[in-house]
Tab-separated table of C-alpha atoms and ligand atoms in Angstrom:
chain	number	residue	atom	x	y	z
E	1	MET	CA	-34.658	34.867	1.952
E	2	THR	CA	-37.073	32.023	1.726
E	3	GLN	CA	-36.234	28.378	3.465
E	4	THR	CA	-36.802	25.454	1.387
E	5	ALA	CA	-37.175	22.421	2.961
E	6	ASP	CA	-35.005	19.364	3.022
E	7	PRO	CA	-36.029	16.957	0.302
E	8	ALA	CA	-37.914	13.957	1.380
E	9	PRO	CA	-35.019	11.308	2.397
E	10	LEU	CA	-34.948	7.922	0.401
E	11	ILE	CA	-34.959	5.046	3.292
E	12	ALA	CA	-32.400	2.331	1.940
E	13	PRO	CA	-33.082	-1.129	3.368
E	14	PRO	CA	-30.771	-2.745	5.525
E	15	GLY	CA	-27.395	-3.367	4.476
E	16	LEU	CA	-28.173	-1.375	1.436
E	17	ALA	CA	-29.486	-4.695	-0.453
E	18	GLY	CA	-30.248	-4.362	-3.667
E	19	VAL	CA	-29.505	-1.004	-4.000
E	20	VAL	CA	-27.845	0.198	-6.595
E	21	VAL	CA	-25.051	3.359	-5.895
E	22	ALA	CA	-22.317	3.338	-8.624
E	23	ASP	CA	-21.874	2.160	-12.238
E	24	THR	CA	-19.109	-0.206	-12.957
E	25	ALA	CA	-17.773	-1.902	-16.191
E	26	LEU	CA	-15.674	-4.173	-14.032
E	27	GLY	CA	-18.101	-6.880	-13.488
E	28	ASP	CA	-21.168	-8.191	-12.048
E	29	VAL	CA	-23.051	-10.762	-9.924
E	30	ARG	CA	-26.024	-11.999	-10.975
E	31	GLY	CA	-27.479	-13.756	-7.786
E	32	ALA	CA	-30.131	-15.569	-8.622
E	33	GLU	CA	-28.714	-16.859	-11.978
E	34	GLY	CA	-25.185	-18.143	-9.681
E	35	PHE	CA	-23.236	-16.776	-12.160
E	36	PHE	CA	-20.556	-13.619	-11.854
E	37	HIS	CA	-18.704	-12.149	-14.561
E	38	TYR	CA	-14.996	-10.020	-14.706
E	39	ARG	CA	-15.763	-7.447	-17.228
E	40	GLN	CA	-17.472	-9.455	-20.282
E	41	TYR	CA	-16.401	-12.932	-19.318
E	42	ASP	CA	-17.597	-15.718	-17.162
E	43	ALA	CA	-15.692	-15.513	-14.252
E	44	THR	CA	-15.102	-19.222	-13.290
E	45	GLY	CA	-14.532	-20.136	-16.815
E	46	LEU	CA	-11.517	-17.602	-17.076
E	47	ALA	CA	-10.453	-19.168	-13.390
E	48	ARG	CA	-10.392	-22.724	-15.214
E	49	ASP	CA	-8.165	-21.173	-18.335
E	50	HIS	CA	-6.086	-18.206	-17.609
E	51	SER	CA	-3.692	-17.209	-14.794
E	52	VAL	CA	-4.021	-14.818	-12.359
E	53	GLU	CA	-1.896	-12.196	-14.035
E	54	ASP	CA	-4.130	-12.696	-17.488
E	55	VAL	CA	-6.939	-11.934	-14.970
E	56	TRP	CA	-4.981	-9.051	-13.175
E	57	HIS	CA	-4.094	-7.553	-17.001
E	58	LEU	CA	-8.239	-7.971	-17.829
E	59	LEU	CA	-9.390	-5.954	-14.777
E	60	LEU	CA	-6.526	-2.932	-14.589
E	61	ARG	CA	-6.226	-2.690	-18.484
E	62	GLY	CA	-9.229	-3.543	-19.866
E	63	ASP	CA	-8.414	-7.056	-21.877
E	64	LEU	CA	-7.315	-10.409	-21.537
E	65	PRO	CA	-3.568	-9.855	-22.649
E	66	ASP	CA	-2.205	-12.076	-26.131
E	67	PRO	CA	0.824	-13.857	-25.543
E	68	GLU	CA	3.780	-10.864	-26.321
E	69	THR	CA	1.676	-8.791	-24.026
E	70	ALA	CA	1.236	-10.976	-21.264
E	71	ARG	CA	5.177	-11.704	-21.405
E	72	ALA	CA	5.430	-7.967	-21.012
E	73	TRP	CA	2.630	-7.501	-18.214
E	74	ARG	CA	4.100	-10.420	-15.941
E	75	GLY	CA	7.701	-8.650	-16.413
E	76	GLU	CA	5.883	-5.247	-14.681
E	77	ILE	CA	4.571	-7.518	-12.113
E	78	ALA	CA	8.184	-9.075	-11.573
E	79	GLU	CA	9.645	-5.701	-11.344
E	80	GLN	CA	6.981	-4.408	-8.710
E	81	LEU	CA	7.899	-7.384	-6.520
E	82	LEU	CA	11.529	-6.707	-6.945
E	83	ALA	CA	10.549	-3.305	-5.961
E	84	THR	CA	9.084	-4.421	-2.827
E	85	ASP	CA	11.776	-6.704	-2.141
E	86	ARG	CA	14.362	-3.316	-2.149
E	87	TYR	CA	12.480	-2.116	0.830
E	88	GLY	CA	12.860	-5.190	2.842
E	89	GLU	CA	14.731	-4.169	5.549
E	90	GLN	CA	12.317	-1.365	6.280
E	91	LEU	CA	9.410	-3.227	6.179
E	92	THR	CA	10.662	-5.886	8.034
E	93	ALA	CA	11.326	-3.788	10.587
E	94	VAL	CA	7.717	-2.463	10.571
E	95	LEU	CA	6.542	-5.932	11.030
E	96	ARG	CA	8.746	-6.728	14.109
E	97	ALA	CA	8.107	-3.974	15.406
E	98	ALA	CA	4.205	-4.729	16.063
E	99	PRO	CA	4.552	-8.017	16.325
E	100	THR	CA	1.317	-10.361	15.613
E	101	ARG	CA	0.128	-13.515	15.086
E	102	ALA	CA	-2.444	-12.104	13.304
E	103	PRO	CA	-1.201	-11.907	9.514
E	104	LEU	CA	-4.401	-9.717	8.369
E	105	SER	CA	-3.073	-6.956	11.234
E	106	SER	CA	0.313	-6.610	10.447
E	107	LEU	CA	-0.650	-6.803	6.404
E	108	ARG	CA	-2.916	-3.272	6.948
E	109	THR	CA	0.020	-2.201	8.733
E	110	ALA	CA	2.774	-2.867	6.475
E	111	ILE	CA	0.836	-1.771	3.378
E	112	SER	CA	0.139	1.324	4.871
E	113	ALA	CA	4.173	1.813	5.466
E	114	TYR	CA	4.634	1.059	1.750
E	115	GLY	CA	2.526	3.616	0.883
E	116	VAL	CA	4.683	6.093	3.287
E	117	LEU	CA	8.031	4.755	1.611
E	118	THR	CA	6.787	4.597	-1.611
E	119	GLY	CA	5.155	8.128	-1.502
E	120	ASP	CA	1.948	7.310	-2.436
E	121	GLU	CA	0.200	10.494	-3.014
E	122	PRO	CA	-4.122	11.358	-2.860
E	123	LEU	CA	-5.728	9.994	-5.881
E	124	TRP	CA	-7.244	13.552	-6.625
E	125	ASP	CA	-3.765	15.391	-7.499
E	126	LEU	CA	-2.709	11.857	-9.434
E	127	ASP	CA	-3.043	11.644	-13.348
E	128	ASP	CA	-4.432	7.945	-14.698
E	129	ALA	CA	-1.121	6.431	-14.978
E	130	ALA	CA	0.295	7.455	-12.260
E	131	ARG	CA	-2.795	6.200	-10.392
E	132	GLU	CA	-2.021	2.819	-12.129
E	133	GLN	CA	1.046	2.757	-11.204
E	134	ALA	CA	0.384	3.174	-7.576
E	135	ALA	CA	-2.262	0.332	-8.254
E	136	LEU	CA	0.422	-1.993	-9.425
E	137	ARG	CA	2.807	-1.012	-6.818
E	138	THR	CA	0.460	-1.807	-4.036
E	139	ALA	CA	-1.668	-4.605	-5.305
E	140	ALA	CA	2.106	-6.502	-6.158
E	141	ALA	CA	3.359	-6.105	-2.472
E	142	VAL	CA	0.308	-7.863	-0.899
E	143	PRO	CA	1.509	-11.263	-1.056
E	144	TRP	CA	5.200	-10.254	-0.599
E	145	LEU	CA	3.871	-8.540	3.072
E	146	VAL	CA	1.571	-11.524	3.827
E	147	ALA	CA	4.644	-13.766	3.331
E	148	ALA	CA	6.882	-11.466	5.220
E	149	ALA	CA	4.460	-10.887	7.903
E	150	TYR	CA	4.235	-14.726	8.622
E	151	ALA	CA	7.858	-15.401	8.432
E	152	VAL	CA	8.113	-12.479	11.318
E	153	GLY	CA	5.315	-13.975	13.359
E	154	ARG	CA	7.707	-17.014	13.654
E	155	GLY	CA	10.592	-15.327	14.232
E	156	GLU	CA	11.821	-15.996	10.868
E	157	GLN	CA	13.323	-13.715	8.132
E	158	PRO	CA	11.373	-12.958	5.292
E	159	ARG	CA	12.488	-15.113	2.278
E	160	PRO	CA	13.578	-12.859	-1.013
E	161	ALA	CA	10.975	-12.918	-4.023
E	162	ARG	CA	11.364	-15.374	-6.560
E	163	PRO	CA	9.348	-13.716	-9.505
E	164	GLU	CA	10.038	-16.005	-11.943
E	165	LEU	CA	8.079	-18.532	-10.530
E	166	GLY	CA	5.218	-16.300	-11.663
E	167	TYR	CA	2.795	-15.113	-9.050
E	168	VAL	CA	1.055	-17.584	-7.504
E	169	GLY	CA	4.312	-19.617	-7.421
E	170	ASN	CA	6.435	-16.954	-5.795
E	171	TYR	CA	3.858	-16.568	-3.394
E	172	LEU	CA	3.742	-20.315	-2.401
E	173	TRP	CA	7.902	-20.239	-2.152
E	174	MET	CA	7.765	-16.973	-0.164
E	175	VAL	CA	5.115	-18.689	2.669
E	176	THR	CA	6.529	-22.253	1.987
E	177	GLY	CA	10.176	-21.687	1.399
E	178	GLY	CA	9.950	-24.800	-1.040
E	179	THR	CA	9.651	-25.062	-4.688
E	180	PRO	CA	5.840	-25.473	-5.269
E	181	ASP	CA	4.731	-27.925	-7.604
E	182	GLU	CA	2.566	-27.555	-10.231
E	183	ARG	CA	-1.070	-29.023	-9.030
E	184	ALA	CA	-0.433	-26.821	-6.154
E	185	VAL	CA	-0.090	-23.739	-8.032
E	186	ARG	CA	-2.680	-24.620	-10.641
E	187	ALA	CA	-5.159	-24.993	-7.512
E	188	LEU	CA	-4.416	-21.971	-5.512
E	189	GLY	CA	-4.212	-20.231	-9.085
E	190	ARG	CA	-7.735	-21.117	-9.790
E	191	TYR	CA	-8.768	-19.720	-6.007
E	192	LEU	CA	-7.245	-16.679	-6.343
E	193	CYS	CA	-8.400	-16.016	-9.832
E	194	LEU	CA	-12.050	-16.681	-8.627
E	195	THR	CA	-11.801	-14.643	-5.723
E	196	VAL	CA	-10.279	-11.318	-7.248
E	197	ASP	CA	-13.425	-9.614	-7.558
E	198	HIS	CA	-17.361	-10.084	-6.726
E	199	GLY	CA	-19.454	-7.122	-7.208
E	200	PHE	CA	-20.097	-4.914	-4.393
E	201	ASN	CA	-19.132	-6.548	-1.381
E	202	ALA	CA	-18.436	-5.157	1.446
E	203	SER	CA	-14.731	-4.358	0.949
E	204	THR	CA	-15.022	-2.876	-2.713
E	205	PHE	CA	-17.904	-0.817	-1.256
E	206	THR	CA	-15.419	0.335	1.580
E	207	ALA	CA	-12.421	1.031	-1.041
E	208	ARG	CA	-14.494	3.051	-3.146
E	209	VAL	CA	-15.854	5.075	-0.604
E	210	VAL	CA	-12.569	5.939	0.757
E	211	ALA	CA	-11.717	7.042	-3.103
E	212	SER	CA	-14.565	8.877	-3.652
E	213	THR	CA	-12.984	11.555	-0.950
E	214	GLY	CA	-9.913	11.575	-3.759
E	215	ALA	CA	-6.911	10.252	-0.253
E	216	ASP	CA	-4.471	8.062	-1.583
E	217	LEU	CA	-4.680	4.588	-3.137
E	218	THR	CA	-2.817	3.015	0.472
E	219	ALA	CA	-5.705	4.477	2.264
E	220	CYS	CA	-8.193	2.548	0.181
E	221	VAL	CA	-6.922	-0.450	0.441
E	222	VAL	CA	-5.898	-0.337	4.146
E	223	ALA	CA	-9.814	0.496	4.860
E	224	ALA	CA	-10.836	-2.545	2.520
E	225	ILE	CA	-8.879	-4.944	4.534
E	226	GLY	CA	-10.343	-3.911	7.657
E	227	ALA	CA	-13.768	-4.613	6.096
E	228	LEU	CA	-12.528	-7.920	4.762
E	229	SER	CA	-11.159	-9.023	8.451
E	230	GLY	CA	-14.520	-9.671	9.665
E	231	PRO	CA	-16.138	-13.107	9.984
E	232	LEU	CA	-19.384	-12.148	7.987
E	233	HIS	CA	-16.894	-11.155	4.882
E	234	GLY	CA	-13.191	-12.892	4.807
E	235	GLY	CA	-12.704	-13.816	7.681
E	236	ALA	CA	-14.520	-17.034	7.413
E	237	PRO	CA	-12.521	-19.980	5.329
E	238	SER	CA	-9.966	-20.838	8.995
E	239	ARG	CA	-14.011	-20.986	10.893
E	240	ALA	CA	-15.305	-23.453	8.513
E	241	LEU	CA	-12.165	-25.356	8.458
E	242	ASP	CA	-11.983	-25.335	12.242
E	243	ALA	CA	-15.740	-26.172	11.971
E	244	LEU	CA	-14.539	-29.501	10.141
E	245	ASP	CA	-12.304	-30.280	12.564
E	246	GLN	CA	-14.662	-30.063	15.118
E	247	ILE	CA	-16.883	-32.176	12.794
E	248	GLY	CA	-14.588	-34.855	12.472
E	249	THR	CA	-16.858	-37.440	11.254
E	250	VAL	CA	-19.822	-36.960	8.381
E	251	GLU	CA	-21.913	-38.663	11.275
E	252	ASN	CA	-21.281	-36.012	13.451
E	253	ALA	CA	-22.220	-33.084	11.279
E	254	ALA	CA	-26.055	-33.140	11.396
E	255	PRO	CA	-25.787	-32.887	15.118
E	256	TRP	CA	-22.922	-30.579	14.990
E	257	ALA	CA	-25.095	-28.089	12.781
E	258	ARG	CA	-28.362	-28.563	14.738
E	259	ALA	CA	-26.309	-28.039	17.906
E	260	GLN	CA	-24.858	-24.492	15.985
E	261	LEU	CA	-28.699	-23.275	14.750
E	262	ALA	CA	-30.031	-23.892	18.303
E	263	ALA	CA	-27.320	-22.085	19.766
E	264	GLY	CA	-28.040	-19.506	17.534
E	265	GLN	CA	-24.896	-19.317	15.789
E	266	ARG	CA	-23.870	-19.210	11.887
E	267	VAL	CA	-22.558	-22.069	10.350
E	268	MET	CA	-19.611	-20.615	8.499
E	269	GLY	CA	-18.986	-21.282	4.769
E	270	PHE	CA	-22.876	-21.231	4.472
E	271	GLY	CA	-25.196	-18.783	2.816
E	272	HIS	CA	-24.605	-15.598	0.907
E	273	ALA	CA	-25.532	-12.031	0.712
E	274	VAL	CA	-26.281	-12.174	-3.214
E	275	TYR	CA	-26.459	-15.691	-4.421
E	276	ARG	CA	-30.008	-17.909	-3.700
E	277	GLY	CA	-28.577	-20.585	-4.549
E	278	LEU	CA	-25.280	-22.454	-5.566
E	279	ASP	CA	-22.363	-20.493	-5.363
E	280	PRO	CA	-20.570	-20.760	-8.568
E	281	ARG	CA	-17.303	-20.333	-6.899
E	282	SER	CA	-18.034	-23.127	-4.077
E	283	GLU	CA	-18.784	-25.310	-7.024
E	284	LEU	CA	-15.401	-24.844	-8.963
E	285	LEU	CA	-13.332	-25.037	-5.700
E	286	ARG	CA	-15.462	-28.592	-4.620
E	287	GLU	CA	-14.200	-29.631	-7.741
E	288	THR	CA	-10.603	-28.529	-7.526
E	289	ALA	CA	-10.575	-29.630	-3.866
E	290	THR	CA	-11.697	-33.165	-5.159
E	291	GLU	CA	-8.727	-33.258	-7.541
E	292	LEU	CA	-6.467	-32.469	-5.223
E	293	GLY	CA	-7.795	-35.279	-3.392
E	294	GLY	CA	-6.802	-35.898	0.696
E	295	ASP	CA	-9.242	-36.855	3.656
E	296	THR	CA	-10.270	-33.310	4.436
E	297	ALA	CA	-11.866	-32.753	0.697
E	298	GLU	CA	-13.667	-36.158	1.361
E	299	LEU	CA	-15.025	-35.405	4.400
E	300	ALA	CA	-15.436	-31.788	3.235
E	301	VAL	CA	-17.879	-32.801	0.423
E	302	ARG	CA	-19.976	-35.221	3.020
E	303	VAL	CA	-20.343	-32.939	5.551
E	304	GLU	CA	-21.851	-30.241	2.919
E	305	LYS	CA	-24.374	-32.642	2.023
E	306	GLU	CA	-25.264	-33.054	5.745
E	307	VAL	CA	-25.225	-29.336	6.734
E	308	VAL	CA	-27.121	-28.018	3.589
E	309	ARG	CA	-30.090	-30.853	5.046
E	310	VAL	CA	-29.923	-29.159	8.304
E	311	LEU	CA	-30.027	-25.665	6.942
E	312	ASP	CA	-32.991	-26.736	4.589
E	313	GLU	CA	-34.795	-27.932	7.935
E	314	ALA	CA	-34.203	-24.983	9.891
E	315	LYS	CA	-34.713	-22.324	6.827
E	316	PRO	CA	-37.490	-23.890	4.174
E	317	ASP	CA	-37.796	-20.499	2.814
E	318	ARG	CA	-34.304	-19.628	2.094
E	319	PRO	CA	-31.894	-21.572	0.547
E	320	LEU	CA	-28.417	-21.398	2.472
E	321	ARG	CA	-25.662	-23.367	0.241
E	322	ALA	CA	-21.334	-23.785	0.674
E	323	ASN	CA	-20.184	-20.278	-0.157
E	324	VAL	CA	-16.348	-19.729	-1.701
E	325	GLU	CA	-15.426	-20.028	1.895
E	326	TYR	CA	-15.923	-23.365	2.708
E	327	TYR	CA	-14.023	-25.120	0.099
E	328	ALA	CA	-11.418	-22.573	0.325
E	329	GLY	CA	-9.820	-23.434	3.461
E	330	VAL	CA	-9.820	-26.978	2.041
E	331	VAL	CA	-7.868	-26.133	-1.238
E	332	MET	CA	-5.424	-23.773	0.426
E	333	GLN	CA	-4.835	-26.284	3.207
E	334	GLU	CA	-3.880	-29.136	0.726
E	335	CYS	CA	-1.276	-26.300	-1.219
E	336	GLY	CA	0.663	-25.914	1.713
E	337	ILE	CA	-0.970	-22.782	3.103
E	338	PRO	CA	-1.029	-22.419	6.737
E	339	ARG	CA	-4.739	-21.682	8.285
E	340	GLU	CA	-3.920	-18.176	9.770
E	341	LEU	CA	-2.746	-17.297	6.163
E	342	PHE	CA	-6.361	-18.177	4.878
E	343	THR	CA	-7.761	-14.415	5.077
E	344	PRO	CA	-4.671	-12.857	4.102
E	345	THR	CA	-4.048	-15.298	0.970
E	346	PHE	CA	-7.899	-13.685	0.007
E	347	ALA	CA	-6.675	-10.295	0.213
E	348	CYS	CA	-3.707	-11.323	-1.983
E	349	SER	CA	-6.393	-11.792	-5.151
E	350	ARG	CA	-8.745	-9.287	-3.800
E	351	VAL	CA	-6.726	-6.186	-3.996
E	352	ILE	CA	-6.331	-6.421	-7.350
E	353	GLY	CA	-10.503	-6.147	-7.717
E	354	TRP	CA	-10.324	-3.346	-4.827
E	355	THR	CA	-7.448	-1.516	-6.996
E	356	ALA	CA	-9.248	-1.380	-10.236
E	357	HIS	CA	-12.382	-0.325	-8.189
E	358	ILE	CA	-10.507	2.273	-6.749
E	359	LEU	CA	-9.088	3.431	-10.457
E	360	GLU	CA	-12.893	3.174	-11.439
E	361	GLN	CA	-14.381	5.132	-8.296
E	362	ALA	CA	-11.197	7.880	-8.604
E	363	ARG	CA	-12.139	8.819	-12.330
E	364	GLY	CA	-15.634	9.967	-10.735
E	365	ARG	CA	-15.952	13.470	-8.891
E	366	LYS	CA	-18.663	12.455	-6.250
E	367	ILE	CA	-18.033	11.510	-2.955
E	368	PHE	CA	-20.145	9.041	-1.098
E	369	ARG	CA	-22.292	11.037	1.424
E	370	PRO	CA	-25.601	9.329	2.250
E	371	SER	CA	-27.918	10.269	5.535
E	372	SER	CA	-28.968	9.028	8.282
E	373	ARG	CA	-31.875	8.809	10.437
E	374	TYR	CA	-31.910	10.381	14.026
E	375	VAL	CA	-33.881	7.856	16.573
E	376	GLY	CA	-32.066	9.119	19.635
E	377	PRO	CA	-34.167	11.317	22.272
E	378	PRO	CA	-36.114	14.587	20.636
E	379	VAL	CA	-33.455	17.685	20.864
E	380	GLN	CA	-33.877	19.429	23.249
G	401	LIG	N1	-26.189	-20.403	9.598
G	401	LIG	C1	-27.009	-20.328	10.234
G	401	LIG	N2	-28.011	-19.603	9.617
G	401	LIG	C2	-28.294	-18.375	8.694
G	401	LIG	C3	-26.140	-18.408	7.727
G	401	LIG	C4	-25.693	-19.754	7.979
G	401	LIG	N3	-24.473	-19.751	7.672
G	401	LIG	N4	-26.211	-17.786	6.919
G	401	LIG	C5	-28.071	-17.230	6.979
G	401	LIG	N5	-28.081	-17.415	8.023
G	401	LIG	C6	-30.055	-17.104	8.540
G	401	LIG	C7	-30.084	-15.989	9.177
G	401	LIG	O1	-29.711	-15.951	10.407
G	401	LIG	C8	-31.197	-15.296	8.999
G	401	LIG	O2	-32.016	-15.865	9.823
G	401	LIG	P1	-33.392	-15.193	10.500
G	401	LIG	O3	-33.912	-14.815	8.883
G	401	LIG	O4	-33.860	-16.251	11.353
G	401	LIG	O5	-32.185	-13.824	10.701
G	401	LIG	C9	-31.366	-16.142	7.458
G	401	LIG	O6	-30.476	-17.312	7.128
G	401	LIG	C10	-31.331	-15.135	6.223
G	401	LIG	O7	-30.161	-14.658	6.023
G	401	LIG	P2	-29.604	-13.554	4.680
G	401	LIG	O8	-30.351	-12.854	4.906
G	401	LIG	O9	-29.748	-14.839	3.559
G	401	LIG	O10	-28.157	-13.654	5.259
G	401	LIG	P3	-27.471	-12.248	5.266
G	401	LIG	O11	-27.464	-11.683	3.577
G	401	LIG	O12	-27.523	-11.162	5.995
G	401	LIG	O13	-25.648	-12.578	5.149
G	401	LIG	C11	-24.045	-14.147	5.179
G	401	LIG	C12	-24.750	-13.245	4.321
G	401	LIG	C13	-23.304	-12.996	5.906
G	401	LIG	C14	-23.149	-14.699	4.384
G	401	LIG	C15	-24.431	-15.436	6.098
G	401	LIG	O14	-24.795	-16.058	5.227
G	401	LIG	C16	-23.021	-15.331	7.106
G	401	LIG	O15	-23.286	-15.103	7.916
G	401	LIG	N6	-22.890	-16.943	6.504
G	401	LIG	C17	-21.520	-17.630	7.452
G	401	LIG	C18	-20.628	-16.682	7.578
G	401	LIG	C19	-19.584	-16.820	6.167
G	401	LIG	O16	-19.925	-17.859	5.756
G	401	LIG	N7	-18.873	-16.063	5.461
G	401	LIG	C20	-18.326	-15.511	4.335
G	401	LIG	C21	-19.430	-14.790	2.796
G	401	LIG	S1	-18.914	-15.302	1.658
G	401	LIG	C22	-17.765	-13.814	1.593
G	401	LIG	O17	-18.187	-12.809	2.286
G	401	LIG	C23	-16.282	-14.039	0.610
């Protein structure tokens, strides 16, 4: 038998930067233009004029709903929220069994348990309708579980869902226990719409890798939550707000930023892997934070200018601007979301994008299986 040599490998750049690894009809990020879109619509325009529920329908079902479809769709989401409520006792027991002050870790554990309780099956074995049902069920459970994990972490009983308040209103109610005010619902809704999807970021890519194996949808989401938790991805907003607290006054901003750089630290909430200039999400969130008002928003706007000046001096060839995380924390704080829930709240919106990507990936039949280059000692 003749032996054939392995084909010469293609060497991907670090971080796979600029490498196209899949086709998607869900959206795209155009870094150089400072623009991103969900399907064929400008995402910032959707965040201004549409609800999270509308954007969810767009990603999962392919179009923006007309008023009648939107009503029916909200009913489907409400049903799923109430379905999570029905597992409340078991889910609360799981959360109590692994108590943590890190609600994202609790979410990872509890969503895994929810998949077991609801009998989630491998995507490989499901038809399109069953896959979509799993996607809706799992995404709708995330805000419930985040709020429940927070309550349990504080020794409290989770609040039952109130779906009549809408997706955002219900989340605010479950977290704060108060009737959400309209300004907060609108501002948080904008943040959530803006963060539903964003190209092949690390967590979305992770979800798609797991989906490519035919695993169940819960497994894909659990893996994505793990990727999101890192400070270079979704873990930055609380750190950005911690930094604002440390800075305290605008006069301290430049010396603080210089000291960070001198110590080899990154300034959280600045820079982006794809945007080479402005991040359109931070632009809209700056506007939203300013509309909400308050001392933190005012400080954030002034500190941003100072930090950008210092970063420009330090990295003249690489514009580092405020990213989505910088104003995310300011907006969430003003809406009454506690700091430890910033990244979990990000998960509440991004799970909509993850699940849409998972369904898209599951329709293909090719497993992700790249190669590595061996750089260890020569083989004996
Ligand atoms: N502060 C200081 N220096 C920075 C920062 C920053 N925030 N961001 C990048 N740099 C530096 C890098 O260290 C690198 O310097 P070097 O060439 O001397 O090593 C240079 O700028 C270029 O870095 P990039 O290639 O642009 O950065 P990369 O694409 O690898 O990383 C990232 C992007 C992870 C977002 C980075 O900018 C960062 O760590 N920012 C802070 C953390 C953060 O805000 N994360 C949230 C991102 S948004 C999201 O995931 C939803």
